[in-house]
Every structure is written in C-alpha cells, then in structure tokens.
Coordinates of C-alpha atoms in Angstrom, one line a residue:
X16 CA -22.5 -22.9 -19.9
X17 CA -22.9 -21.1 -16.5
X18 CA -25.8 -18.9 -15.8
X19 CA -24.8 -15.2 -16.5
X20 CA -25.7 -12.0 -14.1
X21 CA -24.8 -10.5 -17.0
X22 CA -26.6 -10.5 -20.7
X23 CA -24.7 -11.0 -23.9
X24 CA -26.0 -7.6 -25.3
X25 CA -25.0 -5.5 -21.9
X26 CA -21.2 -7.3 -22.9
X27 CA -20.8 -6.4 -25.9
X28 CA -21.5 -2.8 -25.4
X29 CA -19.7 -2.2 -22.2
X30 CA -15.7 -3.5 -20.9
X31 CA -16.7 -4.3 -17.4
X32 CA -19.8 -6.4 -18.2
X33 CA -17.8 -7.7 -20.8
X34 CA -15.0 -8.6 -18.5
X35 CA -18.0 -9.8 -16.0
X36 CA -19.6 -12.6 -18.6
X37 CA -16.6 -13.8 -19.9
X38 CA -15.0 -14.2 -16.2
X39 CA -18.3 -16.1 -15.1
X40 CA -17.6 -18.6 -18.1
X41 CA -13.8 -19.0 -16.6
X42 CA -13.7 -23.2 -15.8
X43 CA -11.1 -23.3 -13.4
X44 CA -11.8 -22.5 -9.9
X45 CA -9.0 -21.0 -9.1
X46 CA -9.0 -18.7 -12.2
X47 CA -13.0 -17.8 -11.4
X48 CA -11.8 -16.9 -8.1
X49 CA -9.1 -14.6 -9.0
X50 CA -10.8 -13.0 -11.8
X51 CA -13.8 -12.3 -9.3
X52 CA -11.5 -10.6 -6.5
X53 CA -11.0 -8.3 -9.2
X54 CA -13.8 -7.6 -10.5
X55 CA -16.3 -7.7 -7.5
X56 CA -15.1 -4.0 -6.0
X57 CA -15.8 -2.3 -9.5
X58 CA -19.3 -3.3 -8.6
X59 CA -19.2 -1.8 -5.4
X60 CA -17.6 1.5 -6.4
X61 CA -20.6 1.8 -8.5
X62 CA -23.5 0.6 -5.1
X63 CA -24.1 -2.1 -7.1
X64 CA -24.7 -4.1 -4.3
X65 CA -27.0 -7.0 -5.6
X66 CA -24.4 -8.1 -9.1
X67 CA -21.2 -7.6 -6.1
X68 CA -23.5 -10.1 -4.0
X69 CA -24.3 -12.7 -6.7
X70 CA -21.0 -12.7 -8.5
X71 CA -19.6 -13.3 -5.0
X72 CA -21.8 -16.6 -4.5
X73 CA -20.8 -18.1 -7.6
X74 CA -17.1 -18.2 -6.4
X75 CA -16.3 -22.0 -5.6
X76 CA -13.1 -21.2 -3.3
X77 CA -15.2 -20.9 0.4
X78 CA -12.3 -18.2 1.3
X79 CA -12.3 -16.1 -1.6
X80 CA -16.5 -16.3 -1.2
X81 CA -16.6 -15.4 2.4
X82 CA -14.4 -12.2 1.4
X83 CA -16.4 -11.1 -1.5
X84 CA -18.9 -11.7 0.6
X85 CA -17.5 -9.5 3.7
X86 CA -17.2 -6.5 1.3
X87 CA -20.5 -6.4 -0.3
X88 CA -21.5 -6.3 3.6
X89 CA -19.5 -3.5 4.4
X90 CA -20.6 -1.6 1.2
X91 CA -24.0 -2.0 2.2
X92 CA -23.2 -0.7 5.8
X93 CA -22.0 2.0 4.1
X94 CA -24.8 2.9 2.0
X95 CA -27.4 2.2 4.9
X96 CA -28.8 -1.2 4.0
X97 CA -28.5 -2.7 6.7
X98 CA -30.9 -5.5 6.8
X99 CA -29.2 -6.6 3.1
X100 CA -25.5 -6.4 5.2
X101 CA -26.9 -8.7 7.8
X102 CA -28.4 -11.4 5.4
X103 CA -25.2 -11.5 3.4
X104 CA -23.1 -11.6 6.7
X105 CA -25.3 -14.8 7.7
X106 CA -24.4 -16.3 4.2
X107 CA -20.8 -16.4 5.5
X108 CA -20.0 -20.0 6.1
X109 CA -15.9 -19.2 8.2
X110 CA -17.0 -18.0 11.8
X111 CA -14.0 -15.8 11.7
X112 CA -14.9 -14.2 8.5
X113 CA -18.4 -13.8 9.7
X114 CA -17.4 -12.3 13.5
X115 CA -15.0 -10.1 11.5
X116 CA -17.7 -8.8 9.1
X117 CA -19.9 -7.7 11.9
X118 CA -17.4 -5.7 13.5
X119 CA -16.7 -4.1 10.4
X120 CA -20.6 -3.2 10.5
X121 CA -20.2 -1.9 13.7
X122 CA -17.5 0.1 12.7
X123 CA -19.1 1.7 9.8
X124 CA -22.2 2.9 11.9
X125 CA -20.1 4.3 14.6
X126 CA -18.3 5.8 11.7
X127 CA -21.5 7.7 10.6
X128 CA -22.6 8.5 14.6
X129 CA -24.8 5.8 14.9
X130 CA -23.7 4.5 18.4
X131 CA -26.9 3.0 19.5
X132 CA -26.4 0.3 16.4
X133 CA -23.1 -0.2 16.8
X134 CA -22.7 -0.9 20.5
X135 CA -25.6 -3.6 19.9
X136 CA -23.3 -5.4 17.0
X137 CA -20.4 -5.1 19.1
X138 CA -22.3 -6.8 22.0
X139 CA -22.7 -9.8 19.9
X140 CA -19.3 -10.5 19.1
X141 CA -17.6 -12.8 21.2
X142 CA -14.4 -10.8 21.0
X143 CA -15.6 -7.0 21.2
X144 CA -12.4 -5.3 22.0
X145 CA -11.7 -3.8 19.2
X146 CA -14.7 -2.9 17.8
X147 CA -15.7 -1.3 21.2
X148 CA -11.9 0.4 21.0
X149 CA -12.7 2.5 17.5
X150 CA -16.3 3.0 18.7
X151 CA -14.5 5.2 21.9
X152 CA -12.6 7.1 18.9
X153 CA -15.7 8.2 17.0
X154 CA -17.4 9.2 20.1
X155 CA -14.2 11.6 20.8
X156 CA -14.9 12.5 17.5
X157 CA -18.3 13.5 18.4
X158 CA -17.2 15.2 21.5
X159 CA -19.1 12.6 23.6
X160 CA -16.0 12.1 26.1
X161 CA -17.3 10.8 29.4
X162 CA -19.3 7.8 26.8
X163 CA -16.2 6.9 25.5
X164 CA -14.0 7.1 28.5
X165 CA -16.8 4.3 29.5
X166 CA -16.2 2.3 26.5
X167 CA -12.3 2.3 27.0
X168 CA -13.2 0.9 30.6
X169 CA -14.9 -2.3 28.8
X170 CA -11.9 -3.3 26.9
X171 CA -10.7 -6.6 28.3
X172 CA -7.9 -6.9 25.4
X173 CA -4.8 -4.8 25.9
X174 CA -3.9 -4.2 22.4
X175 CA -6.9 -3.1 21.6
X176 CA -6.7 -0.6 24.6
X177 CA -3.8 0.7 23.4
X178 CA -4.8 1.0 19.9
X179 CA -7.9 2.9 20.8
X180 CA -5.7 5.5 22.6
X181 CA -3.0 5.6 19.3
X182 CA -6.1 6.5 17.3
X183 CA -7.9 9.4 20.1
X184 CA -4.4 10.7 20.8
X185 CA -3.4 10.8 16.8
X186 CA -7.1 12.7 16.6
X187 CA -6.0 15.6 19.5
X188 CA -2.9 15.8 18.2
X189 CA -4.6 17.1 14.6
X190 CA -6.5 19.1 16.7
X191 CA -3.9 21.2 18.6
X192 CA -5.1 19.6 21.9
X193 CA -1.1 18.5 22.8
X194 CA -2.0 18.1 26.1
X195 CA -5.2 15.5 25.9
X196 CA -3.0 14.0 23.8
X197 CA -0.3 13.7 25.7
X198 CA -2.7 12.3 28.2
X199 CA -4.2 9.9 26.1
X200 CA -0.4 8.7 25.0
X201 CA 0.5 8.4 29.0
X202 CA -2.7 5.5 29.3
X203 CA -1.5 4.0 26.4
X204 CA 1.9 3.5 27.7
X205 CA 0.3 2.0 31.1
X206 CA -1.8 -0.3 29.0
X207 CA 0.9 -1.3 26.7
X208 CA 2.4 -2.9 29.6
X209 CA 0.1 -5.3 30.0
X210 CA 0.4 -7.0 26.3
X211 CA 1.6 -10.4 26.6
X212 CA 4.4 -10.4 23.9
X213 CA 7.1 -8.5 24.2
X214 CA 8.0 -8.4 20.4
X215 CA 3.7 -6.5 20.7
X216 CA 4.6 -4.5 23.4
X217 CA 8.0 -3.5 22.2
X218 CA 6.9 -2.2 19.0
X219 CA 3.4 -0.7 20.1
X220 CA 6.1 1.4 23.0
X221 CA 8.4 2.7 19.5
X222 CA 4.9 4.2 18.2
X223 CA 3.8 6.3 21.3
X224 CA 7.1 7.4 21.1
X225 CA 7.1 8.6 18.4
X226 CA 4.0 10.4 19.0
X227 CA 5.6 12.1 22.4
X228 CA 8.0 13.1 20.0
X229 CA 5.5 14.9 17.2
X230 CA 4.0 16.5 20.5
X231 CA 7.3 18.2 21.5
X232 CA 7.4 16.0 24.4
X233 CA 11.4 14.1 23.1
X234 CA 12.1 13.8 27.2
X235 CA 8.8 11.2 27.2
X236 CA 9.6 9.9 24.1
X237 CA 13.3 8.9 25.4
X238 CA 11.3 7.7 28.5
X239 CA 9.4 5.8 26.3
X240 CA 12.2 4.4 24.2
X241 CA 14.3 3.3 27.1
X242 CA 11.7 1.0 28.4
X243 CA 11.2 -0.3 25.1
X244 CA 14.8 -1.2 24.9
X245 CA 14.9 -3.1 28.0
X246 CA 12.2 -5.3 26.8
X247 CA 14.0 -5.7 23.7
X248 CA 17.1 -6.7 25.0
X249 CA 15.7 -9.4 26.5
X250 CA 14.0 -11.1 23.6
X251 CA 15.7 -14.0 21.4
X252 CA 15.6 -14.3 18.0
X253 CA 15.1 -13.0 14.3
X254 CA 12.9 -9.5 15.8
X255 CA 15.5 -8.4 18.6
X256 CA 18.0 -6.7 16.2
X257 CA 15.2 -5.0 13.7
X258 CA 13.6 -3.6 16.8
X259 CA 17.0 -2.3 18.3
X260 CA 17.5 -0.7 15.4
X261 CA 14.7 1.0 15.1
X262 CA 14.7 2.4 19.0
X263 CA 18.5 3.2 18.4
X264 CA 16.9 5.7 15.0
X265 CA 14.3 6.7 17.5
X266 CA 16.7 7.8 19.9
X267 CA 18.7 10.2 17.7
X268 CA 14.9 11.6 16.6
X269 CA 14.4 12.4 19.8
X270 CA 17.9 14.2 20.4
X271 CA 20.0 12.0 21.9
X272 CA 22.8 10.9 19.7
X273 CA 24.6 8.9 22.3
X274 CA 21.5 6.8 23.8
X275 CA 20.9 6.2 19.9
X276 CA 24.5 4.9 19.4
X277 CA 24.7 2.8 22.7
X278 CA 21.4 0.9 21.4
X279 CA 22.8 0.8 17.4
X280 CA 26.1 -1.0 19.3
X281 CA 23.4 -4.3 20.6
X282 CA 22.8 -5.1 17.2
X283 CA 24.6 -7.9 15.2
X284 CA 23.0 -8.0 11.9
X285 CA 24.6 -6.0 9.6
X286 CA 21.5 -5.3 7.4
X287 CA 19.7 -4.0 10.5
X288 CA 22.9 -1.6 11.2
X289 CA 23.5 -0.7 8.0
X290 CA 19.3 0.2 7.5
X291 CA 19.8 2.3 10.8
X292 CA 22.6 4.1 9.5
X293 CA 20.7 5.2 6.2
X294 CA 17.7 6.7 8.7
X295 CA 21.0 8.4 10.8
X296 CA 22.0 10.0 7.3
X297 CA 18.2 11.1 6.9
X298 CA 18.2 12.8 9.8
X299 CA 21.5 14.2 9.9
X300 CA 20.6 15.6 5.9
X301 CA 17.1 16.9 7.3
X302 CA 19.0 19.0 9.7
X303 CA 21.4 20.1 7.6
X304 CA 24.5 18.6 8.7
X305 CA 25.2 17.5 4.9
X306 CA 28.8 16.4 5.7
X307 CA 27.9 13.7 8.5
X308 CA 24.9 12.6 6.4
X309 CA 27.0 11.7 3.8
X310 CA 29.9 10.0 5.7
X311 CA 26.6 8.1 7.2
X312 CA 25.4 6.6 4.1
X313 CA 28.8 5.6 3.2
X314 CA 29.3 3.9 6.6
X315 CA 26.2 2.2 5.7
X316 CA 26.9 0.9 2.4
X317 CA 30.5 -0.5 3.6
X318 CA 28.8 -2.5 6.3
X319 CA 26.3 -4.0 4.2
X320 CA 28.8 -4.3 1.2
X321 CA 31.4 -6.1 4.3
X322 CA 28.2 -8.7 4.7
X323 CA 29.8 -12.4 4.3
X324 CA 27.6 -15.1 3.1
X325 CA 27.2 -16.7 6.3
X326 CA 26.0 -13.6 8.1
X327 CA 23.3 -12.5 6.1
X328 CA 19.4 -13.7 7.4
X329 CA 17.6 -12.0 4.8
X330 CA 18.5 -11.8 1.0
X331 CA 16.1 -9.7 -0.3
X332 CA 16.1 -7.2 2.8
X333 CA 19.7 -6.9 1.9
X334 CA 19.6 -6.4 -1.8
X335 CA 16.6 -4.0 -1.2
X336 CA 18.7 -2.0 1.5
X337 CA 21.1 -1.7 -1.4
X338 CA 19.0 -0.1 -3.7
X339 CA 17.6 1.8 -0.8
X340 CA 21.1 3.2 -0.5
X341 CA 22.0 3.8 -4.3
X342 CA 18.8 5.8 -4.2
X343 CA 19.6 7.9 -1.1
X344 CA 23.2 8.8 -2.3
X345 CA 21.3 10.5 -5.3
X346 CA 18.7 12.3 -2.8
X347 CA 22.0 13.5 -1.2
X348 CA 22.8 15.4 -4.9
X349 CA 25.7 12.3 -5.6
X350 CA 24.3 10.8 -8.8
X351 CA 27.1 9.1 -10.1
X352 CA 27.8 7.6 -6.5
X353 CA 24.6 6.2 -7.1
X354 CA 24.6 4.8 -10.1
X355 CA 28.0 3.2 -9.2
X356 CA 26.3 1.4 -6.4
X357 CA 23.2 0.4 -7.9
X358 CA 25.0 -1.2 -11.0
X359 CA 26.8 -3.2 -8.1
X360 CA 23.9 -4.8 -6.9
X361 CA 23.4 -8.3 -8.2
X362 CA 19.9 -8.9 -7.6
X363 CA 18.6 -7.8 -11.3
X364 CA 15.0 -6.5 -10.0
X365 CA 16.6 -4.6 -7.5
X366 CA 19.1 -2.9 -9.6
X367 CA 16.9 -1.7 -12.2
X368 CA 14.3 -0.5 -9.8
X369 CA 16.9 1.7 -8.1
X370 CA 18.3 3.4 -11.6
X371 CA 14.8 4.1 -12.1
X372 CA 14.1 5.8 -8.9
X373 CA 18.1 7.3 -9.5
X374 CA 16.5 8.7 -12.7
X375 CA 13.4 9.9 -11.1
X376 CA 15.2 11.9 -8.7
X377 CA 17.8 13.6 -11.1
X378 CA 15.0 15.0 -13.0
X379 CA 13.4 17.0 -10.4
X380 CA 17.1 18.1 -9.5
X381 CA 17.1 19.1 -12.9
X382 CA 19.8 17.2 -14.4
X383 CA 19.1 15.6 -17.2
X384 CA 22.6 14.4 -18.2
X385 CA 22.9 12.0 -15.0
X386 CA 18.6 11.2 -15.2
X387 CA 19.4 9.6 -18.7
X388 CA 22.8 8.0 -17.7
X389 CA 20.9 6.1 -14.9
X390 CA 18.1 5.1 -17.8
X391 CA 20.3 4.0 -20.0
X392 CA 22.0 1.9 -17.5
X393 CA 19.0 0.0 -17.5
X394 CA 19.3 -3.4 -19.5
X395 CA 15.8 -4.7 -19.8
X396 CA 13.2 -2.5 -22.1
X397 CA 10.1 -3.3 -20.0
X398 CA 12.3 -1.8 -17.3
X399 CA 13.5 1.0 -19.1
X400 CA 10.1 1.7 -20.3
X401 CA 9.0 2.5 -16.4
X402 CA 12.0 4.4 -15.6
X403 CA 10.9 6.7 -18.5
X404 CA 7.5 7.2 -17.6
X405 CA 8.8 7.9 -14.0
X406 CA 10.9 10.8 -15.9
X407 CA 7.9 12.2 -17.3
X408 CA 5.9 12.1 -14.3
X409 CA 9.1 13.8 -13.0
X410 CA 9.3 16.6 -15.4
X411 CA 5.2 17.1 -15.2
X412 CA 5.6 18.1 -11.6
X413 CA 7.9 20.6 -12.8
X414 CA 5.7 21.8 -15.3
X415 CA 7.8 21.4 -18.2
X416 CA 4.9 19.6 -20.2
X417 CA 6.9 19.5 -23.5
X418 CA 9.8 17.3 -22.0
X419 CA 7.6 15.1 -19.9
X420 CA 5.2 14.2 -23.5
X421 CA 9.1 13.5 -24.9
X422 CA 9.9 10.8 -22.6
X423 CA 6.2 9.3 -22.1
X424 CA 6.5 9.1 -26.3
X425 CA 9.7 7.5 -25.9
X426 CA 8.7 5.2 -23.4
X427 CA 5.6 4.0 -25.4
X428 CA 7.6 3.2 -28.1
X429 CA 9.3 0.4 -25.8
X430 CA 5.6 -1.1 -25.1
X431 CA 5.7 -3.4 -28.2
X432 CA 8.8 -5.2 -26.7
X433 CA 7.1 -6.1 -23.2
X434 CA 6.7 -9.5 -23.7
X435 CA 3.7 -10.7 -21.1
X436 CA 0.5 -9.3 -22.6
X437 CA -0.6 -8.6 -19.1
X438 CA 2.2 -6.6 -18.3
X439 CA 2.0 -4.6 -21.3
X440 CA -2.1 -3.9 -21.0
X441 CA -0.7 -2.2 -17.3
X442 CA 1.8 -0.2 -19.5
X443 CA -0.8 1.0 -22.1
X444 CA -3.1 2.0 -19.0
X445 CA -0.5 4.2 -17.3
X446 CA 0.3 5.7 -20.7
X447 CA -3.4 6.4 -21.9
X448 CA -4.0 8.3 -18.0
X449 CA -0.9 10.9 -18.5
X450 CA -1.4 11.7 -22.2
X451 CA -4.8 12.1 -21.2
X452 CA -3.3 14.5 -18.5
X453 CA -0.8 15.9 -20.6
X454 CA -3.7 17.3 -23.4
X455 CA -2.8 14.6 -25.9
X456 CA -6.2 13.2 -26.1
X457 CA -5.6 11.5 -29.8
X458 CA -2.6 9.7 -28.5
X459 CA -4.6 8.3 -25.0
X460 CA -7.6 7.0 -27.0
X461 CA -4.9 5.8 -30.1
X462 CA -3.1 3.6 -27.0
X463 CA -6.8 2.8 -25.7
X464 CA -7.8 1.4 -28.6
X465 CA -4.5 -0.7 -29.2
X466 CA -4.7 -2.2 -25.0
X467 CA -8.0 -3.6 -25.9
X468 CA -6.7 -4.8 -28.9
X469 CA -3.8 -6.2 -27.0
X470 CA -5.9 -7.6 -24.2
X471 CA -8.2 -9.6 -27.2
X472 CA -4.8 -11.8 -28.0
X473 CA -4.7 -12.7 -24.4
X474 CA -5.0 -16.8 -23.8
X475 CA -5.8 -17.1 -20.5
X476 CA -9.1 -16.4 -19.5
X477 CA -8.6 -15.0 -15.6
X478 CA -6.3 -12.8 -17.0
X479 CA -8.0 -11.6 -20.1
X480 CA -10.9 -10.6 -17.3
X481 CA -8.8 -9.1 -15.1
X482 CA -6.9 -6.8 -17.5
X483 CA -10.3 -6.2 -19.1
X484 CA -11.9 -5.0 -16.1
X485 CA -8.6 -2.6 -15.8
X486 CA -9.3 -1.3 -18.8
X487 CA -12.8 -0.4 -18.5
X488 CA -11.9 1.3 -15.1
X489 CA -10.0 3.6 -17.1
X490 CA -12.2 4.2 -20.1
X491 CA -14.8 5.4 -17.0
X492 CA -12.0 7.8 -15.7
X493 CA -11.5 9.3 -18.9
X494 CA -15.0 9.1 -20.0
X495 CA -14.5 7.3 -23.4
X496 CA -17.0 6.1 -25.0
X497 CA -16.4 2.5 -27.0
X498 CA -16.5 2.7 -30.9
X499 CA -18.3 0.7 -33.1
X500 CA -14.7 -0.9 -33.8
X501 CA -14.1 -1.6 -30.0
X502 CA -17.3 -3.1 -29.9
X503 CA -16.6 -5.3 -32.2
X504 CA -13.5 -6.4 -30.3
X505 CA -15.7 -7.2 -27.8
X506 CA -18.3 -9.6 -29.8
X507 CA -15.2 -11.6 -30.6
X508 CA -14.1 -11.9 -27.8
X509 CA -17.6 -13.4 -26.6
X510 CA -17.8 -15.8 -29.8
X511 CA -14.4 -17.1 -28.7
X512 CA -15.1 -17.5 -25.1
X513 CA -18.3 -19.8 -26.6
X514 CA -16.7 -21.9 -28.6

C-alpha cells in the first residue's frame, strides 16, 4: 500500500481527496500518471502548493513528473513563493523542462512588474530570447518604453523578436495608439526577414498582416501579403498549398479580389481550395453580398465533393471541411441544404457532429422544425443526446427558459444509453451545471447524486479518479454539500480500492 498525502477520513468526506487517495493507490504507472495530470491543477486552483508538489513526486513517468512539477513552480511564482518555485524547479531532472520552467518564472514576475527579478532569471537561461521578448511587452505595459526598446536590442533569436513586437503592437492597437502600432508591426516585418525557415517566416508575415489590416492600414497588409507569397511560392511540399490559401483569403480581406484569386489559382489541393472558398463565402456573407456568398460555398463543396481518391493528402481535413460546409450552408439560412450535405458525409463522427452544430444554429434562427429534423437525423443516442443539450443551450441564450429545460430533460433521458461510464459521468456533469442554471436545483443535485453513483461502477481505476475529481470540481461550483448517502458511496469505494 503506498503512503497517502491524503487520510482515509479526509476521503471519505470530501470527492477530490477521495479521488486523490484512491489515485495514489492506482498500480500502473501509466494509469498513476494520467490520473495525477488530472488531479494535480485542482490543487493548484486551490494554492495548495505543498499536496500539488508531493502528489507530483510520486509520479513514476520522469515526463509527466517534470510537468507536474513545472506547474506547481509556476503557481508558486504566482503566489510569490519564490524560494519554494526555485527548489521545485531544481527537482526537475529534463534540462529542457527545467530551462523552460525558469522562463516561465521570469515571465510571471515581469507579469506582476517585478523587472529587477525577472531580468536576473532570464540572464541565466542559456536561451533568453524569449523570455527577454515578453519581458519588453510588460515594460510597454508599464509605460517604461526606452527599457524595453533596450531589451528588444538583446534579442539574438529572430522569432522571438518578432513575437515580442506581435504582442507590443496587439497591446497599442487595444489602446487606440494605431500609429505605434503600426510602427511596432513595420520592425516586426524587418525582423521577420531574418527567420531561417520560410514555412516560419511565411506564416509569422500572414499575422502582421493581418494586423495592418485591423489597423486600417489594407495597402501594408497587401504589402505584406505579397512578400509572403513570394516566399511561399518557392517552398516544396505538404505547407505550400495551406499557406497559399490562406494569403489568397488574406488578400480578398484586405480588398483585393483579384490578387486573392491570382494566389487561390497556385494551389493544387482541392481541400486547401475548397477551405479557401468557404472563408471567400464568409466574407462575401459579412458584407452582405448574400448571392456570391452562397454561389461560394457551393463552388466549395463541388470541388471538395469532385476530390478523387488519389488526390486527397489529408482524410480527416477533408471530411472535417465537409462538415465545416454542411454547417456554413445553415449559417447562410439554407438548412435543408445542410442537412443534405452533412448526411452525405461518410466519416460517422463528422456527420453527427455537423447535424448537431446544424441543429444548434436553426434554433437561434428560431426554427424549430429544421433544428429537430437535423436531431433526428442523428443515428447514435450519445450523439443525439449532445445535439440536444446544444439546443437547450441554444434556446437559453434566447431566453426561452421553458423550451431549453424541454430539451435538456429530453436529452437526460438518453444518458442511460451511453454506454462508456466515463462518457456518461461527462454527460451527467454538463447536465447537473445548466439545470443548476436553469433554477432546477432538485433535478442538478437528483443527476449529481446518480454520476457519483455512476462513477462507483467504474472498473478502471485512472478513470474512476479522473471522473471523480470532475465531479467534485463541480459539486465546488455549485456548492453542494455531500449527503450522508454520498458519503457512503464514497467509503465503498475506499474498502474496494483496499481489497
């Protein structure tokens, strides 16, 4: 029997110590492991830094360890213990892990203006670009501009250069200061072009972009999405077409339709067209051009439904972009269009997720008749059980309480038939938080009472733990208190766990 952090007494009155002693008596390391990555943060959402810290240390996987170990670290940055941080960061065996932990240190005491600390941490490191790189951000933050126009000048790494502006310019830009933004974005673009990879630099050029572009600035952001085209061009391989595509939807963003369809022409994979296409019809729908938006999306759908079996690269990026679709069509007020094409996609998962979503969105268009066609259209009851509750959450933001408590009921009546345990604890969670929201406080602590009783029949002891621990995260968001019943649950559960 392993040594408990916590005592039999505490776990029988309480779900996460509870979860806590019968995960430390899990045999299999790689259960242990994933039962503690669980339960470790519930610790640290509560500063309880010194059960996070010897929970972590039991864990026999050095990886999952270090981590655990990492976060207790960065908690106790948080909190200002620092000396406890450091001693935990030493117990980090992975150098990585360790360097990586420090800068996260660094990071949190820049984070609460204490600079002095955090440039001393980030001197340490043996790689201190980054760290030095948000430390220039915070100091913008604290208006201590010529300091961290001095930090910037220390960055040896590019990237990091460049994600230090991203982050000052993001911050003048919430700040109404377009023009030090704008500033900011034009050093980034200078620095950007000394990344090594292209595939890097290409994709760090789309996101100053697009940041010219939130600025007003669309003739810097077609500027800066011509040069990242003519890297992209030039690169072979799977990430050329993705990242055509994605300066091609940049391009029309920015206002020009014929630079966007010049680029969308260099791409061969038809997923990658087809996805481009669907942002086209989002834009074109944004603007109002309903007609072109539509004629869009169904240009999009027949290239990806023209896909032969030889062309396609990625399965599941296709059958996603499918449902992606189906769902769009139904944004763009065609339900049955959507439902037609979502029913046509063979990838099971994918299907049912989009009549869900379909469903989801005909409710807050308020019609009901095509919202329930799309349910019923789904095959699986676990399935059809989330589409429902998806309904309900629906009709709550439209503030017709009565129909939303209709389909949540209706829904909950499907739980019985989900046959994983695990998967049906989830389902009573997300059930006892909305009739708990709804006012139906009887029915949330009735479906409480019946997951715990549900987790109790669950064999395998990483997951009992885990869904246990989920459990008592939500008894502490809706402040229930365990009866003498549930408390019982939980003796047995311990006696078990013994034999």
């Amino acid at each position: 029997m392993a040594e408990h952090q916590i005592a039999i007494e505490q776990a029988q009155e309480n779900l996460l110590s509870c979860a806590t002693f019968l995960a430390e008596d899990i045999k299999s390391s790689e259960g242990h492991a994933t039962a503690m990555k669980e339960i470790v943060p519930y610790y640290l959402e509560k500063n309880d830094v010194d059960i996070a810290a010897a929970l972590a240390d039991t864990v026999d996987d050095p990886f999952v360890r270090d981590r655990l170990l990492s976060k207790v670290a960065d908690k106790c940055a948080a909190i200002n213990d620092d000396e406890y941080a450091f001693q935990l960061v030493e117990a980090i065996e992975d150098r990585g892990l360790q360097a990586e932990a420090k800068e996260n240190i660094a990071l949190r005491k820049a984070a609460i203006g204490e600079f002095d600390k955090a440039f001393e941490i980030a001197s340490a490191l043996d790689h201190p670009s980054h760290a030095l790189g948000v430390i220039a951000y915070y100091l913008i933050v604290n208006n201590r501009e010529k300091e961290a126009r001095q930090t910037l000048s220390r960055i040896e790494y590019p990237a990091a250069k460049v994600n230090a502006l991203q982050l000052i310019a993001e911050y003048y830009e919430k700040n109404n200061q377009s023009e030090k933004a704008n500033s900011a974005l034009d050093e980034a673009v200078i620095a950007a072009e000394e990344t090594d990879f292209p595939e890097e630099r290409v994709r760090i050029l789309q996101y100053i972009a697009e940041h010219y572009r939130s600025n007003g600035r669309n003739d810097k952001a077609i500027e800066t999405f011509d040069k990242a085209k003519t890297i992209a061009e030039r690169i072979d391989g799977v990430h050329r077409d993705n990242l055509l595509a994605g300066i091609a939807l940049g391009f029309l963003r920015a206002g020009s339709i014929d630079l966007a369809d010049r680029t969308l022409d260099l791409v061969a994979d038809k997923t990658q067209i087809s996805s481009c296409l669907v942002g086209f019809s989002q834009e074109f729908w944004d603007k109002g051009e309903r007609e072109d938006a539509l004629e869009t999306l169904e240009e999009a759908y027949a290239i990806l439904k023209s896909q032969k079996d030889a062309e396609i690269r990625d399965s599941r990026a296709r059958f996603n972009l499918w449902s992606v679709i189906a769902v769009q069509f139904a944004k763009f007020q065609k339900a049955e269009r959507a439902i037609e094409i979502a029913q046509g996609n063979i990838e099971e998962t994918e299907q049912m997720s989009a009549l869900a979503q379909i469903a989801q969105v005909c409710t807050l268009q308020g019609n009901d008749e095509l919202a329930r066609q799309a349910i019923n259209a789904i095959v699986e009851d676990s399935n059809r059980m989330f589409a429902l509750i998806g309904a309900s959450d629906a009709k709550n933001r439209l503030g017709e309480r009565e129909k939303a408590i209709k389909f949540l009921n209706e829904a909950a009546t499907l739980c019985e038939t989900v046959p994983q345990l695990a998967s049906r604890s989830a389902a009573y969670n997300e059930f006892t938080k909305r009739f708990e929201e709804y006012g139906e406080n009887a029915k949330a602590r009735e479906l409480s009472h019946e997951n715990l009783e549900t987790i109790a029949q669950i064999r395998d002891g990483s997951t009992r733990a885990v869904t246990l621990s989920r459990l008592a995260e939500v008894y502490a968001q809706e402040n229930f208190s365990l009866t003498d019943g549930e408390k019982e649950i939980l003796q047995t559960m311990i006696r078990k766990a013994e034999w």
